[in-house]
Tab-separated table of C-alpha atoms in Angstrom:
chain	number	residue	atom	x	y	z
K	13	MET	CA	151.629	104.957	105.109
K	14	GLU	CA	149.333	106.395	102.404
K	15	LEU	CA	147.764	103.999	101.424
K	16	PHE	CA	146.829	102.429	104.839
K	17	TYR	CA	145.792	105.797	106.591
K	18	ILE	CA	143.021	105.936	103.796
K	19	PHE	CA	141.958	102.272	104.204
K	20	ILE	CA	142.361	101.939	107.817
K	21	PRO	CA	139.177	104.948	108.125
K	22	LEU	CA	137.035	103.273	105.204
K	23	LYS	CA	136.746	99.979	107.338
K	24	ILE	CA	135.996	101.821	110.459
K	25	SER	CA	133.597	103.380	108.710
K	26	GLN	CA	131.706	100.347	107.634
K	27	ILE	CA	132.062	97.886	110.282
K	28	MET	CA	129.787	101.523	112.587
K	29	GLN	CA	127.358	101.703	109.735
K	30	LYS	CA	126.233	97.890	110.628
K	31	PRO	CA	124.133	98.919	113.342
K	32	LEU	CA	122.560	100.812	111.031
K	33	LYS	CA	121.935	99.533	107.808
K	34	LYS	CA	118.293	97.553	108.556
K	35	PHE	CA	117.223	101.994	109.225
K	36	SER	CA	118.649	102.797	106.556
K	37	ILE	CA	117.174	100.279	104.078
K	38	PHE	CA	113.695	100.440	105.519
K	39	ALA	CA	113.882	104.549	105.400
K	40	ALA	CA	114.917	104.257	101.412
K	41	THR	CA	111.382	102.746	101.396
K	42	LEU	CA	109.118	105.515	101.757
K	43	LEU	CA	107.842	107.841	100.221
K	44	PRO	CA	107.731	112.325	99.927
K	45	PHE	CA	104.733	112.359	100.925
K	46	GLU	CA	105.208	109.472	103.567
K	47	CYS	CA	107.559	111.670	104.900
K	48	ASP	CA	105.458	115.054	104.690
K	49	TYR	CA	102.545	113.112	106.768
K	50	LEU	CA	105.209	112.705	109.389
K	51	MET	CA	107.178	115.485	109.475
K	52	GLY	CA	103.303	117.704	110.147
K	53	ILE	CA	102.095	115.017	112.938
K	54	HIS	CA	104.553	114.512	115.093
K	55	GLN	CA	105.302	115.526	118.106
K	56	PHE	CA	108.679	114.746	119.135
K	57	GLN	CA	110.506	116.780	121.874
K	58	ASP	CA	113.536	114.856	121.499
K	59	ALA	CA	115.720	117.227	119.275
K	60	GLU	CA	117.345	113.664	117.938
K	61	ASN	CA	114.546	112.697	117.419
K	62	ILE	CA	113.428	115.509	114.911
K	63	ARG	CA	116.471	115.432	113.223
K	64	LEU	CA	116.888	111.932	112.324
K	65	LEU	CA	112.940	112.487	111.340
K	66	LYS	CA	114.296	115.071	109.017
K	67	ILE	CA	116.995	113.223	107.007
K	68	VAL	CA	114.530	110.267	106.788
K	69	ALA	CA	112.401	113.523	104.842
K	70	HIS	CA	115.821	114.994	102.973
K	71	ASN	CA	116.494	111.820	102.215
K	72	SER	CA	112.991	110.307	101.211
K	73	ARG	CA	113.094	112.965	98.179
K	74	HIS	CA	116.734	113.858	97.046
K	75	PRO	CA	117.817	109.529	97.016
K	76	GLY	CA	121.217	111.177	94.894
K	77	GLN	CA	121.719	113.493	98.267
K	78	ALA	CA	121.718	111.844	100.702
K	79	LYS	CA	122.604	112.616	103.911
K	80	PRO	CA	124.272	110.243	106.313
K	81	TYR	CA	122.845	108.511	109.382
K	82	PRO	CA	124.692	109.985	112.977
K	83	LEU	CA	126.466	107.481	113.866
K	84	ARG	CA	126.520	109.499	117.710
K	85	ILE	CA	122.986	108.720	118.355
K	86	ASP	CA	121.976	106.418	120.316
K	87	LYS	CA	121.278	102.534	118.129
K	88	ARG	CA	117.249	102.691	120.620
K	89	LYS	CA	115.968	106.252	118.686
K	90	TYR	CA	116.431	104.650	115.755
K	91	SER	CA	114.599	101.072	116.865
K	92	TYR	CA	111.680	103.455	118.948
K	93	LEU	CA	111.438	105.702	115.178
K	94	LYS	CA	111.218	103.112	112.812
K	95	LYS	CA	108.416	101.596	115.022
K	96	TRP	CA	106.520	105.093	115.174
K	97	ILE	CA	106.523	105.522	111.448
K	98	THR	CA	105.108	101.741	110.664
K	99	GLU	CA	102.681	102.495	113.766
K	100	LYS	CA	101.145	106.187	112.165
K	101	LEU	CA	101.407	105.171	108.184
K	102	ASP	CA	100.223	102.000	109.396
K	103	ALA	CA	97.254	104.085	111.074
K	104	VAL	CA	95.981	106.235	108.581
K	105	ASN	CA	96.630	103.307	105.278
K	106	VAL	CA	93.222	102.033	103.846
K	107	ASP	CA	94.120	98.806	101.884
K	108	ILE	CA	95.869	98.167	105.697
K	109	PHE	CA	92.412	98.730	106.937
K	110	TYR	CA	90.235	96.609	104.998
K	111	GLU	CA	92.569	93.770	105.192
K	112	TRP	CA	91.844	93.734	108.980
K	113	LEU	CA	87.316	94.421	107.519
K	114	SER	CA	88.497	91.905	105.521
K	115	ILE	CA	89.791	89.479	108.124
K	116	MET	CA	86.615	90.099	110.976
K	117	ASP	CA	84.307	89.259	108.509
K	118	GLN	CA	85.537	85.997	107.747
K	119	ARG	CA	85.820	85.987	111.900
K	120	ILE	CA	81.826	86.573	112.044
K	121	MET	CA	81.154	84.704	110.033
K	122	THR	CA	82.621	81.760	110.160
K	123	ASN	CA	82.771	82.440	114.643
K	124	ALA	CA	86.073	82.789	115.035
K	125	LEU	CA	85.757	86.440	116.644
K	126	VAL	CA	87.805	86.702	119.622
K	127	PRO	CA	86.961	89.204	122.539
K	128	GLU	CA	89.785	91.628	121.467
K	129	ASP	CA	88.299	91.136	117.710
K	130	GLU	CA	85.170	92.371	119.379
K	131	LYS	CA	86.972	95.559	121.616
K	132	ARG	CA	88.055	96.597	118.021
K	133	ILE	CA	84.838	96.372	115.931
K	134	ILE	CA	82.877	98.491	118.905
K	135	ASN	CA	85.958	100.986	119.097
K	136	THR	CA	85.324	101.350	115.693
K	137	ILE	CA	81.853	101.950	115.617
K	138	ARG	CA	81.966	104.466	118.190
K	139	GLN	CA	84.662	107.097	117.250
K	140	TYR	CA	82.923	106.640	113.243
K	141	GLN	CA	82.570	110.575	111.964
K	142	LYS	CA	82.379	110.634	108.057
K	143	PRO	CA	82.894	108.079	106.007
K	144	GLY	CA	86.278	106.746	105.269
K	145	PHE	CA	87.340	105.464	102.236
K	146	TYR	CA	86.297	101.639	102.639
K	147	PHE	CA	82.524	102.815	104.129
K	148	ILE	CA	80.871	100.903	102.156
K	149	ARG	CA	82.846	97.605	103.623
K	150	LEU	CA	83.034	98.915	106.243
K	151	TYR	CA	79.220	99.161	106.702
K	152	GLU	CA	78.275	95.758	105.206
K	153	LEU	CA	80.579	94.360	107.881
K	154	VAL	CA	78.797	95.621	111.126
K	155	GLN	CA	75.569	94.186	108.999
K	156	ASN	CA	77.098	90.408	109.521
K	157	TYR	CA	78.252	91.984	112.799
K	158	GLN	CA	74.425	92.817	113.745
K	159	ASN	CA	73.306	89.394	112.365
K	160	PHE	CA	76.579	88.088	114.902
K	161	LEU	CA	75.477	89.810	117.707
K	162	LEU	CA	71.438	88.967	117.410
K	163	ILE	CA	72.253	85.520	118.231
K	164	ARG	CA	73.602	86.085	120.336
K	165	MET	CA	71.302	88.070	122.353
K	166	ARG	CA	73.983	89.945	123.745
K	167	GLN	CA	71.635	93.967	123.135
K	168	GLN	CA	74.352	95.819	124.384
K	169	TYR	CA	76.105	95.862	121.355
K	170	PHE	CA	73.683	94.812	119.635
K	171	ALA	CA	71.926	98.263	120.438
K	172	LEU	CA	74.287	100.243	119.397
K	173	ALA	CA	75.530	98.112	115.944
K	174	SER	CA	71.707	99.104	114.941
K	175	ALA	CA	72.272	103.028	114.849
K	176	PHE	CA	74.698	102.390	113.505
K	177	LEU	CA	73.271	100.596	110.722
K	178	GLU	CA	70.397	103.189	110.894
K	179	GLU	CA	71.798	106.380	111.147
K	180	ASN	CA	74.573	105.799	107.870
K	181	LYS	CA	71.356	103.608	105.439
K	182	PRO	CA	70.936	106.664	103.746
K	183	GLN	CA	75.061	107.566	103.445
K	184	TYR	CA	75.159	103.338	102.405
K	185	GLU	CA	72.409	103.585	100.095
K	186	ARG	CA	73.854	106.352	98.539
K	187	SER	CA	77.724	105.739	98.359
K	188	ARG	CA	75.821	101.914	96.694
K	189	ASP	CA	74.486	103.747	94.364
K	190	ILE	CA	77.409	106.280	93.285
K	191	ASN	CA	79.451	102.837	92.818
K	192	LEU	CA	77.398	100.539	90.555
K	193	ARG	CA	76.742	104.289	88.455
K	194	LEU	CA	81.367	104.550	88.840
K	195	HIS	CA	80.787	101.092	86.775
K	196	GLN	CA	78.758	102.109	83.922
K	197	ALA	CA	80.773	104.704	83.166
K	198	THR	CA	84.125	102.714	82.984
K	199	PRO	CA	83.751	101.068	80.479
K	200	ASP	CA	82.935	103.716	77.863
K	201	ILE	CA	85.939	105.255	79.644
K	202	VAL	CA	87.891	102.530	78.637
K	203	ARG	CA	86.519	102.304	75.458
K	204	GLN	CA	86.974	106.161	74.345
K	205	TYR	CA	90.937	105.702	75.927
K	206	ALA	CA	91.136	102.321	73.118
K	207	GLY	CA	89.993	105.062	70.735
K	208	TYR	CA	86.392	104.264	69.845
K	209	ASP	CA	83.942	107.351	69.551
K	210	THR	CA	81.585	106.884	72.918
K	211	GLU	CA	79.802	109.073	75.605
K	212	ALA	CA	83.021	109.300	77.856
K	213	ALA	CA	83.454	112.946	78.074
K	214	LEU	CA	79.580	113.364	79.362
K	215	TRP	CA	80.561	111.361	82.341
K	216	GLU	CA	83.357	114.333	83.273
K	217	ILE	CA	81.044	116.720	85.082
K	218	TRP	CA	79.643	114.061	87.536
K	219	LEU	CA	82.984	112.501	87.841
K	220	ARG	CA	84.401	115.880	89.201
K	221	GLU	CA	81.188	117.022	91.324
K	222	VAL	CA	82.235	112.934	93.112
K	223	PHE	CA	85.625	113.389	93.189
K	224	TYR	CA	85.897	116.890	95.203
K	225	ASN	CA	82.676	116.056	97.840
K	226	GLU	CA	84.490	115.287	100.488
K	227	GLU	CA	80.893	114.107	102.127
K	228	ILE	CA	81.181	110.805	100.120
K	229	ASP	CA	83.647	107.236	100.790
K	230	GLY	CA	86.643	107.381	99.808
K	231	LEU	CA	86.867	104.717	97.966
K	232	ASN	CA	84.425	105.904	95.759
K	233	ARG	CA	86.410	109.604	94.916
K	234	TYR	CA	89.351	107.796	94.138
K	235	LEU	CA	87.391	105.720	92.002
K	236	ALA	CA	86.311	108.935	90.366
K	237	LEU	CA	89.926	109.930	89.959
K	238	VAL	CA	90.984	107.170	88.232
K	239	ARG	CA	88.291	107.630	85.723
K	240	LEU	CA	88.617	111.416	85.608
K	241	VAL	CA	92.419	111.138	84.898
K	242	PHE	CA	91.496	108.585	81.938
K	243	LEU	CA	89.292	111.447	80.273
K	244	TYR	CA	91.837	113.963	80.251
K	245	TYR	CA	94.781	112.128	79.820
K	246	HIS	CA	93.208	110.933	76.174
K	247	ASN	CA	91.895	114.032	75.867
K	248	LYS	CA	95.140	116.222	76.844
K	249	ASP	CA	94.014	117.976	79.269
K	250	TYR	CA	96.821	118.636	81.357
K	251	HIS	CA	95.437	121.278	83.219
K	252	HIS	CA	92.507	119.586	85.042
K	253	LEU	CA	94.910	116.971	85.288
K	254	ILE	CA	97.268	118.837	87.223
K	255	GLU	CA	94.311	120.364	88.886
K	256	LEU	CA	93.016	116.957	90.294
K	257	PHE	CA	97.137	115.897	91.116
K	258	GLU	CA	97.168	119.182	92.906
K	259	ASN	CA	93.763	118.313	95.455
K	260	LEU	CA	95.372	115.096	95.939
K	261	GLU	CA	98.735	116.056	97.099
K	262	GLN	CA	96.808	117.420	99.654
K	263	ARG	CA	94.655	114.774	100.522
K	264	PHE	CA	97.736	112.948	101.055
K	265	VAL	CA	99.853	115.383	102.981
K	266	LYS	CA	97.202	115.417	105.693
K	267	GLY	CA	97.011	111.393	105.768
K	268	GLU	CA	93.487	111.307	103.206
K	269	LEU	CA	93.280	108.953	100.909
K	270	TYR	CA	96.095	107.673	101.627
K	271	SER	CA	98.550	103.536	100.713
K	272	PRO	CA	101.361	102.972	98.911
K	273	ARG	CA	99.916	101.882	96.014
K	274	ILE	CA	98.124	104.521	95.870
K	275	LEU	CA	100.546	107.331	96.324
K	276	ALA	CA	102.718	104.662	93.354
K	277	ASN	CA	99.857	105.013	91.009
K	278	TYR	CA	99.991	109.121	91.724
K	279	TYR	CA	103.647	109.105	91.172
K	280	ALA	CA	103.271	106.463	87.821
K	281	ASN	CA	100.474	109.151	86.789
K	282	ARG	CA	102.679	112.152	87.355
K	283	LEU	CA	105.821	110.297	84.861
K	284	LEU	CA	103.039	110.133	82.521
K	285	VAL	CA	102.582	113.739	82.024
K	286	HIS	CA	105.825	115.287	82.099
K	287	SER	CA	106.357	112.881	79.750
K	288	ARG	CA	104.660	113.869	77.450
K	289	HIS	CA	105.366	117.599	78.736
K	290	ASN	CA	108.959	116.274	77.136
K	291	GLU	CA	109.639	116.923	80.926
K	292	LEU	CA	111.805	114.143	81.517
K	293	GLU	CA	113.748	115.231	84.032
K	294	LEU	CA	111.252	115.148	86.571
K	295	ALA	CA	109.586	111.651	84.770
K	296	GLU	CA	112.107	110.581	85.562
K	297	THR	CA	112.357	111.810	89.527
K	298	TYR	CA	108.410	110.688	89.689
K	299	GLY	CA	109.673	107.428	88.021
K	300	TYR	CA	111.856	106.031	90.292
K	301	LEU	CA	109.187	106.640	93.112
K	302	SER	CA	106.358	105.129	91.901
K	303	ILE	CA	108.434	101.947	91.317
K	304	ARG	CA	109.592	102.470	95.026
K	305	PHE	CA	106.633	100.885	96.398
K	306	HIS	CA	106.690	97.471	94.701
K	307	SER	CA	102.433	97.211	93.845
K	308	ASN	CA	101.408	94.780	91.131
K	309	ASP	CA	101.653	96.948	88.459
K	310	TYR	CA	105.281	97.496	88.949
K	311	LEU	CA	105.957	95.976	86.196
K	312	TYR	CA	103.871	98.706	84.130
K	313	TYR	CA	105.486	101.344	85.995
K	314	LEU	CA	108.936	100.720	85.528
K	315	VAL	CA	108.331	100.112	82.167
K	316	ASN	CA	107.109	103.306	81.978
K	317	LEU	CA	110.230	104.658	83.683
K	318	CYS	CA	113.059	103.270	80.984
K	319	ALA	CA	111.175	104.461	78.297
K	320	VAL	CA	112.278	107.248	79.433
K	321	LEU	CA	115.506	107.092	80.612
K	322	LEU	CA	116.151	105.242	76.874
K	323	ARG	CA	114.391	109.150	75.899
K	324	ARG	CA	117.744	110.959	78.249
K	325	GLY	CA	120.463	108.901	76.455
K	326	LYS	CA	120.356	106.152	80.086
K	327	TYR	CA	120.618	103.444	78.276
K	328	THR	CA	122.770	101.373	80.834
K	329	GLY	CA	120.388	102.560	83.400
K	330	ALA	CA	117.468	100.815	81.206
K	331	LEU	CA	119.139	98.319	80.008
K	332	GLN	CA	119.866	97.102	84.044
K	333	LEU	CA	116.451	97.327	85.043
K	334	LEU	CA	115.108	95.570	82.593
K	335	ASN	CA	117.355	92.963	83.241
K	336	ARG	CA	116.729	93.165	86.641
K	337	SER	CA	112.881	92.713	85.743
K	338	PHE	CA	112.675	89.111	84.376
K	339	PRO	CA	110.802	87.903	87.157
K	340	GLU	CA	108.879	89.916	87.519
K	341	LEU	CA	107.714	89.604	83.862
K	342	LYS	CA	107.602	85.670	83.881
K	343	LYS	CA	105.029	86.342	86.550
K	344	THR	CA	102.918	88.737	85.348
K	345	ASN	CA	99.632	87.979	83.489
K	346	SER	CA	99.154	91.068	81.542
K	347	ALA	CA	100.321	90.880	78.465
K	348	TYR	CA	99.856	94.250	77.582
K	349	ASN	CA	102.719	94.544	80.129
K	350	ARG	CA	104.302	91.644	78.672
K	351	VAL	CA	104.328	93.558	75.518
K	352	GLY	CA	105.808	97.142	76.461
K	353	PHE	CA	108.330	94.958	78.556
K	354	ILE	CA	109.623	92.942	75.548
K	355	ALA	CA	109.885	95.881	73.601
K	356	TYR	CA	111.944	98.263	74.777
K	357	TYR	CA	114.069	95.520	76.590
K	358	ILE	CA	114.829	95.820	72.546
K	359	GLN	CA	115.498	98.981	72.345
K	360	ALA	CA	117.507	99.461	75.544
K	361	LEU	CA	119.572	96.381	73.914
K	362	TRP	CA	120.112	98.208	70.493
K	363	ARG	CA	120.977	101.711	72.692
K	364	ASN	CA	123.316	99.457	73.577
K	365	GLY	CA	125.463	98.743	70.585
K	366	ARG	CA	123.358	94.761	70.898
K	367	ALA	CA	121.053	95.921	67.735
K	368	ALA	CA	122.260	91.684	66.731
K	369	GLU	CA	121.385	90.151	70.329
K	370	ALA	CA	118.064	92.419	69.717
K	371	VAL	CA	116.885	91.219	66.135
K	372	THR	CA	117.153	87.516	67.373
K	373	TYR	CA	115.485	88.383	70.585
K	374	ALA	CA	113.297	90.079	69.023
K	375	HIS	CA	112.553	87.406	65.991
K	376	THR	CA	111.950	84.475	68.603
K	377	THR	CA	109.964	86.649	70.627
K	378	LEU	CA	107.973	87.327	67.769
K	379	GLN	CA	108.237	83.433	66.826
K	380	THR	CA	106.590	82.303	70.446
K	381	ASN	CA	104.153	85.545	71.149
K	382	ARG	CA	103.243	86.209	67.734
K	383	THR	CA	99.061	86.280	69.262
K	384	GLU	CA	99.771	88.625	71.977
K	385	ILE	CA	101.668	90.696	70.099
K	386	LEU	CA	99.700	91.064	67.346
K	387	GLN	CA	96.372	92.535	69.343
K	388	ASN	CA	97.989	94.844	72.643
K	389	ARG	CA	101.360	97.067	71.585
K	390	TRP	CA	102.037	95.427	68.152
K	391	HIS	CA	102.941	99.208	67.180
K	392	LEU	CA	106.164	99.544	69.727
K	393	PHE	CA	106.616	95.959	69.883
K	394	PHE	CA	107.773	95.829	65.638
K	395	SER	CA	108.911	99.834	66.088
K	396	SER	CA	110.797	98.466	68.525
K	397	TYR	CA	112.378	95.742	66.370
K	398	PHE	CA	112.192	97.856	62.966
K	399	LEU	CA	114.898	99.784	64.930
K	400	ALA	CA	117.374	96.988	66.041
K	401	LEU	CA	116.323	95.650	62.269
K	402	LEU	CA	117.643	98.888	60.010
K	403	ALA	CA	120.650	99.227	62.567
K	404	THR	CA	122.273	95.623	61.445
K	405	GLN	CA	120.763	97.449	57.903
K	406	LYS	CA	118.839	94.190	57.166
K	407	TYR	CA	116.001	96.517	55.559
K	408	ARG	CA	114.130	93.272	53.217
K	409	ASP	CA	113.424	91.503	56.759
K	410	ILE	CA	111.464	95.119	57.715
K	411	LEU	CA	109.656	95.129	54.438
K	412	SER	CA	109.036	90.854	55.154
K	413	LEU	CA	107.563	91.235	58.254
K	414	THR	CA	105.372	94.378	57.774
K	415	HIS	CA	103.916	92.374	54.241
K	416	ARG	CA	103.138	88.989	56.431
K	417	TYR	CA	101.700	90.908	59.248
K	418	LYS	CA	99.832	93.504	57.421
K	419	LEU	CA	101.016	95.749	58.824
K	420	LEU	CA	100.203	98.985	56.953
K	421	ASN	CA	96.541	98.397	57.116
K	422	LYS	CA	97.020	98.235	60.663
K	423	ASP	CA	98.411	101.361	61.019
K	424	LYS	CA	96.351	102.990	58.802
K	425	LYS	CA	93.448	101.702	60.720
K	426	ALA	CA	95.366	102.926	63.944
K	427	ARG	CA	95.811	106.679	62.298
K	428	GLN	CA	92.261	107.407	64.367
K	429	ARG	CA	93.903	106.917	67.794
K	430	ALA	CA	94.918	109.417	69.767
K	431	GLY	CA	98.605	108.264	70.059
K	432	TYR	CA	99.155	107.070	66.645
K	433	ILE	CA	102.987	108.056	65.454
K	434	PRO	CA	104.149	107.105	62.051
K	435	CYS	CA	106.947	104.791	63.249
K	436	ILE	CA	106.025	101.936	61.335
K	437	VAL	CA	105.626	104.075	57.679
K	438	TRP	CA	108.309	105.937	58.125
K	439	MET	CA	110.761	102.648	59.100
K	440	HIS	CA	108.981	100.731	55.605
K	441	GLN	CA	109.557	103.416	54.161
K	442	LEU	CA	112.807	104.169	54.964
K	443	ALA	CA	113.411	100.024	54.058
K	444	SER	CA	112.150	100.352	51.198
K	445	TYR	CA	113.553	103.400	49.564
K	446	LYS	CA	117.279	101.408	51.243
K	447	GLN	CA	115.907	98.638	48.987
K	448	ARG	CA	115.391	100.545	45.964
K	449	ALA	CA	112.315	99.889	45.357
K	450	ILE	CA	110.885	104.202	46.201
K	451	SER	CA	112.894	107.074	45.132
K	452	ARG	CA	114.444	109.659	47.480
K	453	GLU	CA	111.799	111.512	46.272
K	454	LYS	CA	109.319	109.464	47.360
K	455	LEU	CA	110.493	108.863	50.824
K	456	TYR	CA	111.464	112.244	51.608
K	457	GLU	CA	107.331	113.271	50.637
K	458	THR	CA	105.829	110.219	52.866
K	459	LEU	CA	107.855	110.994	55.343
K	460	CYS	CA	106.369	114.902	55.363
K	461	GLU	CA	103.006	113.672	54.503
K	462	THR	CA	102.937	111.864	57.456
K	463	ALA	CA	104.452	113.653	60.381
K	464	ILE	CA	102.310	117.342	59.367
K	465	PRO	CA	99.425	115.783	61.527
K	466	CYS	CA	100.985	115.535	64.128
K	467	LEU	CA	103.577	118.703	64.540
K	468	ASN	CA	100.699	120.365	66.711
K	469	ASP	CA	101.002	117.826	69.500
K	470	HIS	CA	104.246	118.825	71.719
K	471	HIS	CA	104.447	114.902	72.719
K	472	LYS	CA	103.860	113.504	69.259
K	473	PHE	CA	106.531	115.949	68.164
K	474	PHE	CA	108.972	115.699	70.557
K	475	ILE	CA	108.956	112.128	69.059
K	476	LEU	CA	108.409	112.655	65.755
K	477	SER	CA	112.059	114.897	66.553
K	478	GLU	CA	113.980	112.106	68.600
K	479	LEU	CA	113.282	109.906	65.297
K	480	CYS	CA	114.509	111.686	62.239
K	481	HIS	CA	117.889	111.472	64.609
K	482	ASP	CA	117.937	108.164	64.926
K	483	LEU	CA	117.181	107.688	62.473
K	484	LYS	CA	119.366	109.971	59.732
K	485	ALA	CA	122.679	107.484	60.552
K	486	HIS	CA	120.980	105.925	57.368
K	487	ASP	CA	120.163	108.687	55.160
K	488	MET	CA	121.934	112.469	56.689
K	489	ASP	CA	120.414	114.414	53.193
K	490	VAL	CA	116.697	113.153	53.274
K	491	PHE	CA	116.597	113.303	57.390
K	492	ASP	CA	118.497	116.247	57.653
K	493	GLN	CA	116.409	117.803	54.894
K	494	LEU	CA	113.731	116.551	56.970
K	495	HIS	CA	114.684	118.095	60.058
K	496	GLN	CA	115.318	122.204	58.496
K	497	GLU	CA	111.809	121.859	56.967
K	498	LEU	CA	109.327	120.085	59.656
K	499	PHE	CA	111.795	119.990	63.523
K	500	LYS	CA	113.447	122.854	64.026
K	501	SER	CA	112.697	124.732	67.661
K	502	PRO	CA	111.956	128.626	67.414
K	503	GLN	CA	115.359	129.356	68.795
K	504	GLU	CA	116.697	127.337	66.104
K	505	LYS	CA	114.429	128.750	63.358
């Protein structure tokens, strides 16, 4: 009877929950700042609608502590709330507006406008107040619409379009100039991020002026933000980076500069910052938020999340995420993302006690994607590969690969890069020691010599400390001594 008592309510509960399945799935896709915006604009008088919206907001921010949706509330209220949420978010989604602009432009150019299209174009012109996100695109749409009206002798609407163009011409020209200059700044900033000496820092003041100026269109402000994030992240200027993020958060809550794509990018950048500070729990939280919306950058965000999960010891979760994402790997055109995925997949296999599989996968992948790997994230790939080889005690293979691909020469050139960590050197020297090519003293000397330049960098300190722990299994004495000398925390000292 006891088993019967437990079993029946479970089945009834499942049946009762079924009508809410679609709503639950929909609500699970919402991001915290979307819910913050909705909570700020709703004017519900109905207590049940307010209650449901609060549960949606809570579950969005705390998926691990999700509250159940009430079963006794009229199911039509769930349908209404889903429709209301979709409409309110779509109304401020800059990407949906851009899509509409593109469709209208195509219809103008192909003489396919219908009366409803024109009605919305006219209302958009009349309701215009200040530069929106895609102001440049809107202005150019109105230019084409003006020509459309002119040849049809539509004087009333033609006058309205002409007035809009004349009034906003200075703003349009200014926005175009800013956009052009932003593109001129990009090569300097990207080359600096890749490790080259450039004049990138000279752009900072101007980029800040663009981002913080609310009279400038949203797209240019967002493009300035993206470049500032590159600069500050490269320069480890996390104070200014967090300042930017806090300002951006205020925009999101107001429904400004918003689209799910932009939110996902924001969460992905927060992961990177917190990971650098070794705040891995926060990094994981933001990482999961970054992949809640399936954007074109999904694979990049997922790989970064898996890197954090591996550092946190959540090996099974990382491997499951990567296994589920092989279809995304096959679709991507980004060699950078592809090599990153492969490297962390090798690590995930090794961490889950499948080192032999990791070695086989790495070997096969290197044979088929050699050029791509050597040109993109080779340091990460070979670091992962060598960890698996060490786990299977294939020390000679490490020495062979290092020699064949001239990895020590490549590593030496990479030392000038801001993010350089001597993982390859450490594992090559360990393999050399295991093959009796160098003494234990020489191994320890090289480990110390290459570690010391990294110790003042918070992130590098933790990465090397973790590597020291991983390599301890291959020589307890050497890596215990190294930990005692270089990687003791202040508390331990």
